[in-house]
XYZ file of C-alpha atoms in Angstrom:
395
model
C 0.305 0.306 0.251
C 1.067 3.722 -0.899
C 2.847 5.438 2.003
C 0.340 7.732 1.542
C -2.645 6.305 2.131
C -1.579 5.446 5.130
C -2.665 7.199 8.531
C -1.662 7.394 11.768
C -2.205 7.923 14.863
C -0.017 7.875 18.825
C -2.801 6.856 21.118
C 0.420 6.381 24.285
C 0.743 10.009 26.507
C -0.328 12.811 24.153
C -2.782 12.209 21.228
C -1.242 13.057 17.821
C -1.078 11.984 14.390
C 0.684 12.078 11.078
C 1.368 10.889 7.461
C 2.578 7.969 5.968
C 5.788 5.600 7.507
C 7.513 8.830 8.151
C 5.163 11.556 8.373
C 5.361 14.228 10.656
C 3.651 14.884 14.376
C 0.358 17.320 14.669
C -1.267 17.189 17.422
C -4.156 19.908 17.004
C -7.580 20.132 19.335
C -10.346 18.625 18.177
C -13.603 20.741 18.947
C -14.405 19.457 21.956
C -13.142 16.894 24.313
C -16.625 14.721 23.894
C -15.598 14.619 19.628
C -11.675 14.537 20.213
C -13.529 10.648 22.285
C -15.745 10.295 20.048
C -12.356 10.062 17.298
C -10.366 8.438 19.733
C -13.294 5.403 20.086
C -13.751 4.746 17.098
C -9.651 4.563 16.388
C -9.477 1.969 19.161
C -11.856 0.255 16.801
C -11.140 1.066 13.117
C -10.610 -3.222 12.507
C -14.648 -2.485 12.448
C -17.700 -0.499 11.456
C -19.244 0.560 14.659
C -23.636 1.849 15.140
C -24.728 4.586 15.745
C -26.707 2.755 18.852
C -24.106 1.891 20.068
C -21.679 5.148 20.273
C -25.147 6.656 21.813
C -25.310 3.692 24.742
C -21.251 4.890 24.827
C -21.329 8.730 25.017
C -24.757 10.329 25.629
C -26.786 8.860 29.092
C -30.531 7.655 29.163
C -31.616 10.532 29.756
C -30.191 13.142 26.729
C -31.950 13.941 24.010
C -32.324 13.995 20.422
C -28.589 12.519 21.287
C -29.040 10.649 17.285
C -29.339 14.676 15.747
C -25.726 15.168 18.408
C -24.188 12.014 17.033
C -24.527 14.003 13.840
C -23.339 17.468 14.713
C -20.687 15.518 16.408
C -19.328 13.398 13.009
C -19.163 16.885 11.591
C -16.733 18.497 13.988
C -14.418 15.310 13.765
C -14.742 14.999 10.019
C -13.528 19.003 10.735
C -10.742 18.121 12.474
C -9.718 15.491 10.376
C -10.049 17.603 7.240
C -7.365 19.831 8.697
C -5.021 16.915 9.432
C -5.021 15.111 6.827
C -5.521 17.448 3.821
C -4.634 15.218 1.156
C -6.774 12.465 2.676
C -10.927 12.635 0.240
C -12.429 10.833 3.319
C -10.406 9.241 7.006
C -14.477 8.433 7.835
C -17.266 6.765 5.455
C -21.400 6.061 7.018
C -22.547 3.137 6.283
C -25.744 1.751 6.660
C -25.943 3.202 10.549
C -22.535 2.565 10.798
C -19.188 4.648 10.836
C -16.067 3.444 10.397
C -12.738 4.878 8.243
C -12.221 4.322 5.053
C -11.374 1.161 4.225
C -8.878 2.370 1.441
C -6.399 3.696 4.042
C -4.037 2.348 6.406
C -4.400 3.012 9.583
C -1.577 2.633 12.116
C -1.724 2.760 15.753
C 1.639 3.429 18.372
C -0.372 0.872 20.773
C -0.797 -1.539 18.792
C 2.639 -1.553 17.891
C 3.640 -1.394 21.142
C 1.658 -4.189 21.778
C 2.850 -6.440 19.134
C 6.364 -5.569 19.421
C 5.867 -7.028 23.149
C 4.434 -10.032 21.946
C 7.101 -11.189 18.753
C 9.756 -10.145 21.825
C 8.664 -12.975 24.162
C 8.536 -15.384 21.660
C 12.920 -15.236 21.257
C 14.993 -16.653 23.379
C 17.715 -15.331 26.100
C 19.077 -12.321 25.892
C 17.252 -11.706 22.155
C 13.895 -11.193 23.617
C 14.984 -8.534 26.364
C 17.240 -6.649 23.747
C 13.815 -6.948 21.432
C 11.952 -5.870 24.400
C 14.584 -2.398 24.978
C 13.272 -1.647 21.508
C 9.863 -2.408 22.535
C 9.695 0.078 25.402
C 10.785 2.842 23.632
C 7.370 2.911 21.816
C 5.430 3.874 25.238
C 5.256 7.328 25.995
C 2.951 7.721 28.632
C 0.141 6.081 29.655
C -3.413 5.176 27.006
C -5.234 8.394 25.751
C -3.370 10.582 28.615
C -6.199 12.676 29.579
C -8.852 11.105 28.866
C -10.337 9.763 32.170
C -13.903 8.075 30.508
C -14.832 5.170 31.819
C -13.970 2.929 27.813
C -10.439 3.725 28.211
C -9.871 3.411 31.648
C -9.508 -0.704 31.788
C -7.334 -0.409 28.011
C -4.959 2.023 30.063
C -4.624 -0.659 32.826
C -4.061 -3.215 30.379
C -1.637 -1.134 27.963
C 0.848 0.103 31.874
C 0.479 -3.656 32.916
C 1.710 -4.655 29.464
C 4.518 -1.799 29.740
C 5.645 -3.323 33.308
C 6.145 -6.423 32.890
C 7.969 -6.089 29.639
C 10.395 -3.687 32.020
C 11.192 -6.757 34.151
C 12.488 -8.341 31.755
C 14.211 -5.958 30.647
C 15.962 -4.436 33.570
C 18.161 -6.957 34.945
C 19.606 -7.347 31.075
C 20.181 -3.241 31.061
C 21.801 -3.504 34.185
C 23.739 -6.775 33.560
C 24.728 -4.506 30.735
C 25.365 -0.484 32.185
C 23.276 0.702 30.117
C 22.590 3.061 33.386
C 20.192 5.738 31.172
C 18.443 3.697 29.732
C 17.850 2.450 33.476
C 17.184 5.090 34.765
C 14.421 6.822 32.020
C 12.994 3.129 31.815
C 12.466 2.694 35.608
C 10.680 6.727 35.646
C 8.452 5.996 33.650
C 7.285 2.560 35.417
C 6.744 4.817 38.618
C 4.931 6.721 37.812
C 2.388 3.769 36.648
C 3.374 2.817 40.318
C 5.384 4.097 42.394
C 4.825 1.476 45.342
C 6.570 -0.782 43.660
C 9.963 -1.234 45.459
C 11.654 -3.350 42.473
C 11.683 0.290 40.048
C 13.040 2.261 43.452
C 15.910 -0.136 44.072
C 16.760 -0.206 40.074
C 16.518 3.504 39.631
C 18.599 3.774 42.806
C 21.319 1.303 41.997
C 21.478 3.151 38.073
C 22.277 6.556 39.906
C 24.504 4.994 42.078
C 26.287 4.105 39.384
C 26.164 7.478 37.347
C 27.712 8.970 40.535
C 24.295 10.920 41.856
C 24.167 9.509 45.332
C 21.906 13.564 46.359
C 19.570 12.585 43.552
C 19.005 8.810 46.130
C 19.118 10.423 48.600
C 16.133 12.851 48.015
C 14.428 9.991 45.853
C 15.078 8.410 48.440
C 13.524 10.486 51.017
C 10.146 11.392 48.769
C 9.711 7.917 47.786
C 9.384 6.439 51.594
C 7.170 9.974 52.566
C 4.983 9.032 49.908
C 4.413 5.555 50.464
C 3.822 5.812 54.624
C 1.667 8.339 53.665
C -0.388 6.302 51.294
C 0.082 2.631 53.056
C 1.607 3.673 56.480
C 4.430 0.919 55.749
C 8.066 1.352 55.781
C 10.286 0.646 52.525
C 11.910 -3.263 52.581
C 15.467 -3.975 53.471
C 16.778 -3.376 50.122
C 16.044 -0.258 49.781
C 17.170 1.292 53.263
C 20.744 -1.007 51.816
C 21.286 1.276 48.586
C 19.805 4.964 50.690
C 22.178 3.513 53.376
C 25.212 2.844 50.326
C 24.213 6.090 48.437
C 25.140 8.224 52.354
C 27.668 6.753 52.785
C 29.272 8.008 49.286
C 27.896 11.389 49.972
C 29.943 11.906 52.911
C 34.115 13.022 52.774
C 36.317 9.745 53.407
C 36.823 9.064 56.737
C 40.059 8.478 58.408
C 40.184 5.432 60.952
C 40.770 7.708 64.100
C 38.103 9.920 63.259
C 35.622 6.689 62.703
C 36.715 5.399 66.013
C 36.302 8.742 68.041
C 32.474 8.857 66.018
C 31.345 5.807 67.239
C 32.756 6.297 70.668
C 30.611 9.901 70.925
C 27.535 9.695 72.734
C 24.175 9.995 70.793
C 22.719 13.366 71.422
C 18.912 11.831 69.956
C 17.862 10.478 73.693
C 14.296 9.040 72.051
C 14.449 4.923 71.326
C 15.371 3.471 68.306
C 12.584 3.431 65.286
C 13.109 1.198 62.470
C 12.032 -1.452 59.538
C 10.690 -4.509 60.664
C 13.759 -6.145 58.356
C 16.388 -4.307 60.915
C 14.283 -5.012 64.593
C 14.126 -8.900 63.257
C 17.744 -8.854 63.124
C 18.562 -6.716 66.596
C 16.400 -9.153 68.177
C 17.872 -12.210 66.689
C 21.582 -10.587 68.079
C 20.500 -9.927 71.339
C 19.710 -13.868 71.600
C 23.476 -14.501 70.992
C 23.967 -12.821 73.733
C 21.695 -13.433 76.197
C 23.099 -17.136 75.276
C 26.194 -15.401 76.396
C 24.792 -13.232 79.709
C 22.109 -16.152 80.713
C 19.407 -12.839 80.922
C 15.999 -12.235 79.294
C 14.586 -9.449 76.996
C 10.947 -8.766 75.804
C 9.123 -8.637 72.788
C 6.298 -6.336 72.861
C 3.124 -6.344 70.301
C 1.615 -3.209 70.990
C -1.642 -2.296 69.065
C -4.665 0.324 68.859
C -8.114 -1.548 68.895
C -10.346 -1.867 65.901
C -12.106 2.009 66.863
C -9.118 4.414 65.664
C -8.042 6.809 62.970
C -4.917 4.541 61.726
C -3.056 6.752 60.493
C -3.452 9.872 63.665
C -3.833 7.398 66.432
C -0.540 4.937 65.181
C 1.233 8.124 65.005
C 0.209 9.590 68.595
C 1.461 6.079 69.475
C 4.995 6.002 67.636
C 5.114 9.034 69.802
C 4.463 7.818 73.223
C 6.648 4.657 72.602
C 9.829 6.382 71.464
C 9.444 9.406 74.488
C 8.689 6.849 76.732
C 11.165 4.380 76.041
C 15.270 4.490 76.715
C 17.676 4.483 73.553
C 18.046 1.263 72.953
C 14.708 -0.250 73.212
C 14.326 -1.046 68.987
C 10.931 0.123 67.344
C 8.817 -0.729 64.370
C 5.493 -0.217 62.704
C 4.025 -3.744 62.108
C 0.673 -2.978 60.519
C -1.047 0.446 60.149
C -2.413 -0.049 64.425
C 0.411 -1.847 65.763
C 4.286 -1.821 66.324
C 6.760 -4.088 67.956
C 8.534 -3.575 70.688
C 12.262 -4.651 72.650
C 12.484 -3.847 75.836
C 16.564 -5.621 76.108
C 17.191 -6.577 80.075
C 13.226 -6.621 80.448
C 11.300 -9.869 82.525
C 7.841 -10.181 81.209
C 6.808 -8.881 84.662
C 9.186 -5.867 83.512
C 7.978 -5.265 80.378
C 4.104 -5.230 81.437
C 4.965 -2.475 84.105
C 7.112 -0.539 81.530
C 3.140 -1.547 78.555
C 0.933 0.164 81.374
C 3.344 2.735 82.033
C 2.549 3.588 78.319
C -0.619 3.302 78.317
C -1.343 5.491 80.927
C 0.926 7.991 79.193
C -1.247 7.868 75.863
C -4.583 8.121 77.987
C -3.165 11.842 79.019
C -1.948 12.357 75.803
C -4.723 12.305 73.994
C -7.978 11.335 75.829
C -10.093 11.686 73.101
C -8.671 9.049 71.118
C -11.409 6.105 70.587
C -7.905 3.494 70.759
C -8.252 0.064 72.847
C -4.753 -0.206 73.325
C -3.416 -4.140 74.130
C -0.019 -5.598 73.947
C 1.328 -9.362 74.427
C 4.761 -9.989 75.753
C 7.385 -12.624 75.060
C 10.435 -13.118 77.163
C 13.694 -13.883 75.205
C 16.041 -16.232 77.305
C 18.818 -17.928 77.392
C 18.072 -20.647 75.598
C 15.010 -21.116 77.570
C 11.496 -20.877 77.670
C 8.706 -18.588 76.056
C 6.086 -17.187 77.478
C 3.347 -14.877 76.536
C 1.485 -12.397 79.087
C -1.398 -10.858 77.442
C -3.367 -7.454 78.821
């Protein structure tokens, strides 16, 4: 088919269209968002005629007055728009027995279909060839499907292409990392994080690539933004792996330490007197170290789960409880968020009886500070003993 009989449309990212295989892309607004949405719906169904009844069902409610006439007026606008975009084409859209379809003499090319086909073909190839082909396919994805159009008919298709892109990213990133293609990793992960900010595999790949590009300060900034948003949305902390990459970036950002400076820093008294707040993985390792210590010393410590109950505002009351725990516990006592309504803490060198007294003091402090809270604080205490039995205290 001749190149001048080909019309191309970009649906991934900003909507635009162009002539031929390599024609210049243009972006012009149709007369109204609804007209543009109708055109986009036709493009998504360009392989078949679309009836007037179907379009009315999708774009007009049952309470609309005279939708048939409104549809005719809409197609006047759409045809005018297409004539401006493709002045050399006689008719881009034709009417056939109450249906609308694209001129069969034209070849309609959509970047969304090209992206989908490229992903499917790439997965048929073996090993590294598949990853390299998928890397090329990713370059076709310029943004969300029909970005800016939030009609119901768009959303499921948008999610499909997002999932297709994320799956391709996960297949490609280890390949790019192996080849040390750091800038490509940064670019791929940036778009993937716009789709799913909480997917930590994209966060970690991007952070590691930035470290390899000697950008530790940017890693630190991105980590802080990620941690803040993750906590705000889901009340969870980053995984140990992300924390490790962050710690590496912090180390790169510091000046080079002499051995004497490091020893002095370790000997210096810590200014922060509050309890030690950490994520669950760090907490688990601290408990494991404490068990080893108890095996040598023959002492006892206690681990406590403290919960807020069901009649709470999770984010608000959890933050309140965290403040009380950090204030009332010793600085050597680690504290970790367990879920949206509970915390874990370890009381070093404390028997379960001692731990129960501490928790009662914390409950009283919480009630004094927040008398209007609906929280019903409860706790469970487990002893850590030197090769001894564990027992629980519930309250």
